Amino acid sequence: MPNRPYDLPSSKWLVSFEAAARNASFKLAAEELGVTPAAISHQVKALESDLNCELFHRFHRGVELTESGAYLLVSLQRAFEGINESLSQLRAQHRRSSVAIGSTPAVSSLWLTPRLAEFWKSHGHISVAQIVSDMPLDTPACDISVNYGDMTRETLPCRHLFHGNISILASPRFAKKHNVEDIQDMSGVPLIQLADGLAEWMNWQQWSKAKNFKGTLNIEHRVNNYSIALQAAQDDMGAVLGWHSLTAELLESGKLVRLLPDSVNTNLGFYLKLHNENSSRARRVFEWLSESAI
């Protein structure tokens, strides 16, 4: 049997000590735990013997913590708070009837929702709920999330979905009006800027640097939601940066077109993150969505 990476005293000793220290009384600790004061005293003495130090000053009227005892109490209370928080989250996950997936509105409408429709055809017994927001997601409420950024920074299980390949898109009417044939023709073209301040979405300044574009950036519209940015482009308001895997259907339908044939390939990408590793249903949805992106 492998050795444990820690050497803890008996849990009974620790629980008895914590109750006695918190109540500053062996008698009150005994009442709280449903045992005798003698049992509390015995457990505390066993802990002191194991640690080879005194944890209490004992007086006729009661007990007081020593410096070592006060140090141990703080450590135990922090540990118990962490355990309690973990247990609360596990209970909440167990009670949750649906697998909750967090994403931005654009990812939800352009990528996630169509795939969930396919998922339900063969997995109708698994209920899936979406948490859609452009604000930072409450991760304890999510079993899975769809993220954009550097997946190598993550510690939880993740699966790559698709790269951040980005083209310049606009409506057909806008493209005809501005007649962009090469990159220098972008100078002065009305642009739509996504500026949510949260995700690591590429902006026009970064595109300009990546393409070594020296012309003028004419940013006429700033929005904080990618779906709105795409709709503004469809309404002839300006050119927008389009992530290939999110805008494929808009291109296929002809609602948007590429102003230039080339694109920018970023080091960032879209990926799934599994927050609730204890749920077999969440793992199944996680695996299915990962496979659907291949």
CSV table of C-alpha atoms in Angstrom, one decimal:
chain,number,residue,atom,x,y,z
A,1,MET,CA,0.0,0.0,0.0
A,2,PRO,CA,1.5,3.4,-1.0
A,3,ASN,CA,2.4,5.8,1.8
A,4,ARG,CA,0.1,8.8,2.3
A,5,PRO,CA,1.6,12.2,1.4
A,6,TYR,CA,0.6,13.4,4.8
A,7,ASP,CA,0.6,12.2,8.4
A,8,LEU,CA,-2.5,13.3,10.3
A,9,PRO,CA,-3.5,12.4,13.9
A,10,SER,CA,-6.8,10.7,14.6
A,11,SER,CA,-9.7,12.7,13.3
A,12,LYS,CA,-11.4,12.1,16.7
A,13,TRP,CA,-8.6,13.9,18.4
A,14,LEU,CA,-8.8,16.8,16.0
A,15,VAL,CA,-12.5,17.2,16.3
A,16,SER,CA,-12.4,17.0,20.1
A,17,PHE,CA,-9.6,19.6,20.2
A,18,GLU,CA,-11.4,22.0,17.8
A,19,ALA,CA,-14.6,21.8,19.8
A,20,ALA,CA,-12.8,22.3,23.1
A,21,ALA,CA,-10.7,25.2,21.8
A,22,ARG,CA,-13.7,26.9,20.2
A,23,ASN,CA,-15.8,26.6,23.3
A,24,ALA,CA,-12.9,27.2,25.7
A,25,SER,CA,-14.4,24.3,27.7
A,26,PHE,CA,-14.1,20.6,27.8
A,27,LYS,CA,-17.6,20.4,29.3
A,28,LEU,CA,-19.2,22.5,26.5
A,29,ALA,CA,-17.3,20.5,23.9
A,30,ALA,CA,-18.6,17.3,25.4
A,31,GLU,CA,-22.2,18.5,25.3
A,32,GLU,CA,-21.8,19.6,21.6
A,33,LEU,CA,-20.3,16.2,20.6
A,34,GLY,CA,-22.5,14.1,22.8
A,35,VAL,CA,-19.7,12.5,24.8
A,36,THR,CA,-18.4,13.0,28.4
A,37,PRO,CA,-15.9,15.6,29.4
A,38,ALA,CA,-13.5,12.8,30.3
A,39,ALA,CA,-13.7,11.6,26.8
A,40,ILE,CA,-12.8,15.0,25.5
A,41,SER,CA,-9.9,15.3,27.9
A,42,HIS,CA,-8.6,11.8,26.8
A,43,GLN,CA,-8.8,12.7,23.1
A,44,VAL,CA,-7.0,16.0,23.7
A,45,LYS,CA,-4.2,14.4,25.8
A,46,ALA,CA,-3.7,11.8,23.0
A,47,LEU,CA,-3.3,14.6,20.5
A,48,GLU,CA,-0.9,16.5,22.8
A,49,SER,CA,1.1,13.3,23.2
A,50,ASP,CA,1.2,12.7,19.4
A,51,LEU,CA,2.4,16.3,18.8
A,52,ASN,CA,4.7,16.4,21.8
A,53,CYS,CA,3.4,19.8,23.0
A,54,GLU,CA,0.7,21.3,25.3
A,55,LEU,CA,-2.3,22.7,23.5
A,56,PHE,CA,-4.2,24.0,26.6
A,57,HIS,CA,-3.4,25.6,29.9
A,58,ARG,CA,-5.6,23.8,32.4
A,59,PHE,CA,-7.2,25.7,35.3
A,60,HIS,CA,-9.8,24.8,37.9
A,61,ARG,CA,-12.3,27.2,36.2
A,62,GLY,CA,-11.6,26.0,32.7
A,63,VAL,CA,-8.9,25.9,29.9
A,64,GLU,CA,-7.0,28.4,27.8
A,65,LEU,CA,-5.2,27.7,24.5
A,66,THR,CA,-1.4,27.8,24.5
A,67,GLU,CA,0.4,29.4,21.6
A,68,SER,CA,0.7,26.0,19.9
A,69,GLY,CA,-3.0,25.4,20.5
A,70,ALA,CA,-4.0,28.7,19.0
A,71,TYR,CA,-1.9,28.0,15.9
A,72,LEU,CA,-3.5,24.6,15.5
A,73,LEU,CA,-7.0,25.9,16.0
A,74,VAL,CA,-6.6,28.5,13.2
A,75,SER,CA,-5.2,25.8,10.8
A,76,LEU,CA,-8.0,23.4,11.6
A,77,GLN,CA,-10.7,26.0,11.1
A,78,ARG,CA,-9.3,27.0,7.7
A,79,ALA,CA,-9.2,23.3,6.8
A,80,PHE,CA,-12.7,22.6,8.0
A,81,GLU,CA,-14.0,25.7,6.1
A,82,GLY,CA,-12.4,24.3,2.9
A,83,ILE,CA,-13.9,20.9,3.5
A,84,ASN,CA,-17.3,22.4,4.1
A,85,GLU,CA,-17.2,24.4,0.9
A,86,SER,CA,-16.2,21.4,-1.1
A,87,LEU,CA,-19.0,19.3,0.4
A,88,SER,CA,-21.5,22.1,-0.3
A,89,GLN,CA,-20.5,22.2,-3.9
A,90,LEU,CA,-20.7,18.4,-4.2
A,91,ARG,CA,-24.2,18.4,-2.7
A,92,ALA,CA,-25.3,21.1,-5.0
A,93,GLN,CA,-23.9,19.3,-8.0
A,94,HIS,CA,-25.6,16.1,-7.0
A,95,ARG,CA,-29.0,17.9,-6.6
A,96,ARG,CA,-28.6,19.6,-10.0
A,97,SER,CA,-30.9,17.9,-12.5
A,98,SER,CA,-29.3,19.3,-15.6
A,99,VAL,CA,-25.7,19.5,-16.9
A,100,ALA,CA,-25.0,23.3,-16.9
A,101,ILE,CA,-22.8,24.6,-19.7
A,102,GLY,CA,-21.5,28.2,-19.6
A,103,SER,CA,-20.7,30.2,-22.7
A,104,THR,CA,-20.9,33.7,-24.3
A,105,PRO,CA,-24.1,34.6,-26.2
A,106,ALA,CA,-22.2,34.4,-29.5
A,107,VAL,CA,-20.7,30.9,-28.8
A,108,SER,CA,-24.1,29.7,-27.6
A,109,SER,CA,-26.1,30.8,-30.7
A,110,LEU,CA,-23.4,30.2,-33.4
A,111,TRP,CA,-21.8,27.0,-32.2
A,112,LEU,CA,-23.2,25.4,-29.0
A,113,THR,CA,-27.0,25.4,-29.5
A,114,PRO,CA,-26.9,23.7,-32.9
A,115,ARG,CA,-24.8,20.9,-31.5
A,116,LEU,CA,-26.9,20.4,-28.4
A,117,ALA,CA,-29.9,19.9,-30.7
A,118,GLU,CA,-28.0,17.0,-32.3
A,119,PHE,CA,-26.9,15.7,-28.9
A,120,TRP,CA,-30.5,15.5,-27.7
A,121,LYS,CA,-31.4,13.3,-30.6
A,122,SER,CA,-29.3,10.5,-29.2
A,123,HIS,CA,-29.1,11.5,-25.5
A,124,GLY,CA,-32.6,12.6,-24.7
A,125,HIS,CA,-32.3,11.3,-21.2
A,126,ILE,CA,-29.6,13.9,-20.3
A,127,SER,CA,-30.9,17.4,-19.6
A,128,VAL,CA,-28.6,20.2,-20.5
A,129,ALA,CA,-29.0,23.8,-19.4
A,130,GLN,CA,-27.1,26.8,-20.8
A,131,ILE,CA,-25.7,29.6,-18.7
A,132,VAL,CA,-25.2,32.4,-21.2
A,133,SER,CA,-23.3,35.6,-20.3
A,134,ASP,CA,-20.6,38.0,-21.5
A,135,MET,CA,-19.7,38.5,-17.9
A,136,PRO,CA,-17.3,36.2,-16.0
A,137,LEU,CA,-19.0,32.9,-15.4
A,138,ASP,CA,-19.8,31.6,-11.9
A,139,THR,CA,-17.8,28.4,-12.3
A,140,PRO,CA,-19.4,26.5,-9.3
A,141,ALA,CA,-22.7,26.9,-11.2
A,142,CYS,CA,-21.2,25.4,-14.4
A,143,ASP,CA,-20.4,21.7,-15.1
A,144,ILE,CA,-18.8,22.6,-18.4
A,145,SER,CA,-17.7,25.9,-20.0
A,146,VAL,CA,-16.7,27.0,-23.5
A,147,ASN,CA,-13.7,29.3,-23.3
A,148,TYR,CA,-11.5,31.3,-25.7
A,149,GLY,CA,-7.8,31.8,-24.8
A,150,ASP,CA,-4.7,29.8,-24.0
A,151,MET,CA,-5.8,26.3,-22.9
A,152,THR,CA,-2.3,25.5,-21.6
A,153,ARG,CA,-2.9,27.8,-18.6
A,154,GLU,CA,-5.7,25.6,-17.3
A,155,THR,CA,-5.5,23.0,-14.6
A,156,LEU,CA,-8.9,21.3,-15.0
A,157,PRO,CA,-9.6,18.8,-17.8
A,158,CYS,CA,-9.9,20.6,-21.2
A,159,ARG,CA,-10.4,19.7,-24.8
A,160,HIS,CA,-9.5,21.8,-27.8
A,161,LEU,CA,-12.4,22.7,-30.1
A,162,PHE,CA,-11.0,24.9,-32.9
A,163,HIS,CA,-8.3,27.5,-33.6
A,164,GLY,CA,-8.8,31.2,-33.7
A,165,ASN,CA,-8.6,31.7,-37.5
A,166,ILE,CA,-9.9,35.2,-38.2
A,167,SER,CA,-11.0,36.8,-41.5
A,168,ILE,CA,-12.4,40.2,-42.3
A,169,LEU,CA,-16.2,39.9,-42.9
A,170,ALA,CA,-18.9,42.2,-44.1
A,171,SER,CA,-22.3,42.2,-45.8
A,172,PRO,CA,-22.4,41.7,-49.6
A,173,ARG,CA,-23.8,45.2,-50.1
A,174,PHE,CA,-21.0,46.7,-47.9
A,175,ALA,CA,-18.3,44.7,-49.8
A,176,LYS,CA,-19.7,45.9,-53.2
A,177,LYS,CA,-19.7,49.5,-52.0
A,178,HIS,CA,-16.1,49.6,-50.7
A,179,ASN,CA,-14.5,47.3,-53.3
A,180,VAL,CA,-11.6,46.0,-51.1
A,181,GLU,CA,-9.1,44.2,-53.3
A,182,ASP,CA,-5.9,44.2,-51.2
A,183,ILE,CA,-5.0,44.9,-47.6
A,184,GLN,CA,-4.2,48.6,-48.3
A,185,ASP,CA,-7.8,49.2,-49.4
A,186,MET,CA,-8.8,48.6,-45.8
A,187,SER,CA,-7.6,52.1,-44.9
A,188,GLY,CA,-10.6,54.2,-44.0
A,189,VAL,CA,-13.1,51.4,-44.3
A,190,PRO,CA,-15.7,51.7,-41.5
A,191,LEU,CA,-14.9,49.0,-38.8
A,192,ILE,CA,-16.9,47.4,-36.0
A,193,GLN,CA,-14.8,46.8,-32.9
A,194,LEU,CA,-15.6,44.2,-30.2
A,195,ALA,CA,-14.6,45.6,-26.9
A,196,ASP,CA,-16.0,43.5,-24.0
A,197,GLY,CA,-12.9,43.9,-21.8
A,198,LEU,CA,-13.1,40.3,-20.7
A,199,ALA,CA,-12.2,37.7,-23.3
A,200,GLU,CA,-9.0,37.7,-25.3
A,201,TRP,CA,-10.7,38.4,-28.6
A,202,MET,CA,-8.5,39.9,-31.2
A,203,ASN,CA,-9.2,43.6,-32.0
A,204,TRP,CA,-8.4,45.7,-35.0
A,205,GLN,CA,-5.2,47.1,-33.5
A,206,GLN,CA,-3.9,43.5,-33.0
A,207,TRP,CA,-5.0,42.5,-36.6
A,208,SER,CA,-3.2,45.6,-38.0
A,209,LYS,CA,0.0,44.5,-36.2
A,210,ALA,CA,-0.3,40.9,-37.3
A,211,LYS,CA,-0.8,41.9,-41.0
A,212,ASN,CA,1.8,44.7,-40.8
A,213,PHE,CA,-1.0,47.1,-42.0
A,214,LYS,CA,0.1,50.7,-42.0
A,215,GLY,CA,-3.1,52.4,-43.1
A,216,THR,CA,-5.7,54.2,-41.1
A,217,LEU,CA,-8.1,52.2,-38.8
A,218,ASN,CA,-11.6,53.8,-39.0
A,219,ILE,CA,-13.4,52.3,-36.1
A,220,GLU,CA,-16.9,53.7,-36.2
A,221,HIS,CA,-18.8,51.3,-33.9
A,222,ARG,CA,-17.8,49.7,-30.6
A,223,VAL,CA,-19.9,46.9,-29.1
A,224,ASN,CA,-19.4,44.6,-26.1
A,225,ASN,CA,-21.2,41.6,-27.6
A,226,TYR,CA,-20.0,39.5,-30.5
A,227,SER,CA,-23.5,38.6,-31.7
A,228,ILE,CA,-24.3,42.3,-31.9
A,229,ALA,CA,-21.1,42.9,-33.8
A,230,LEU,CA,-22.0,40.3,-36.4
A,231,GLN,CA,-25.5,41.6,-36.7
A,232,ALA,CA,-24.2,45.1,-37.2
A,233,ALA,CA,-22.0,43.8,-40.0
A,234,GLN,CA,-25.0,42.1,-41.6
A,235,ASP,CA,-26.8,45.5,-41.4
A,236,ASP,CA,-24.0,47.1,-43.6
A,237,MET,CA,-22.6,49.1,-40.7
A,238,GLY,CA,-19.0,48.1,-41.1
A,239,ALA,CA,-16.5,45.3,-41.4
A,240,VAL,CA,-16.0,42.9,-38.6
A,241,LEU,CA,-13.3,40.3,-37.6
A,242,GLY,CA,-14.9,36.8,-38.0
A,243,TRP,CA,-13.8,33.6,-36.3
A,244,HIS,CA,-14.1,30.9,-38.9
A,245,SER,CA,-15.8,28.2,-36.8
A,246,LEU,CA,-18.3,30.7,-35.4
A,247,THR,CA,-19.2,32.4,-38.7
A,248,ALA,CA,-19.2,29.4,-41.1
A,249,GLU,CA,-23.0,29.4,-41.4
A,250,LEU,CA,-23.2,33.1,-42.0
A,251,LEU,CA,-20.8,32.7,-44.8
A,252,GLU,CA,-22.5,29.7,-46.3
A,253,SER,CA,-25.8,31.5,-46.3
A,254,GLY,CA,-24.3,34.6,-47.9
A,255,LYS,CA,-25.3,36.9,-45.1
A,256,LEU,CA,-21.6,37.8,-44.8
A,257,VAL,CA,-18.7,37.6,-47.2
A,258,ARG,CA,-14.9,37.8,-46.9
A,259,LEU,CA,-13.5,41.2,-47.8
A,260,LEU,CA,-10.0,39.6,-48.2
A,261,PRO,CA,-9.2,36.0,-48.9
A,262,ASP,CA,-6.4,35.8,-46.3
A,263,SER,CA,-6.8,35.3,-42.6
A,264,VAL,CA,-4.9,35.7,-39.3
A,265,ASN,CA,-4.1,32.6,-37.3
A,266,THR,CA,-3.8,33.2,-33.6
A,267,ASN,CA,-2.1,31.1,-30.9
A,268,LEU,CA,-5.4,31.2,-29.0
A,269,GLY,CA,-8.4,29.0,-29.6
A,270,PHE,CA,-11.8,27.8,-28.3
A,271,TYR,CA,-11.9,24.9,-25.8
A,272,LEU,CA,-14.1,23.1,-23.5
A,273,LYS,CA,-13.4,23.0,-19.7
A,274,LEU,CA,-14.8,20.3,-17.4
A,275,HIS,CA,-15.6,21.8,-14.0
A,276,ASN,CA,-17.6,19.0,-12.5
A,277,GLU,CA,-15.4,15.9,-12.8
A,278,ASN,CA,-17.7,13.9,-10.5
A,279,SER,CA,-20.7,13.9,-12.8
A,280,SER,CA,-20.9,11.1,-15.3
A,281,ARG,CA,-23.5,13.0,-17.2
A,282,ALA,CA,-21.2,16.1,-17.4
A,283,ARG,CA,-18.4,13.9,-18.6
A,284,ARG,CA,-20.6,12.4,-21.3
A,285,VAL,CA,-21.6,15.8,-22.6
A,286,PHE,CA,-18.0,17.0,-22.4
A,287,GLU,CA,-16.8,14.0,-24.5
A,288,TRP,CA,-19.6,14.3,-27.1
A,289,LEU,CA,-19.1,18.0,-27.7
A,290,SER,CA,-15.3,17.4,-28.0
A,291,GLU,CA,-15.9,14.7,-30.6
A,292,SER,CA,-18.4,16.8,-32.5
A,293,ALA,CA,-15.8,19.5,-33.1
A,294,ILE,CA,-13.3,17.1,-34.8
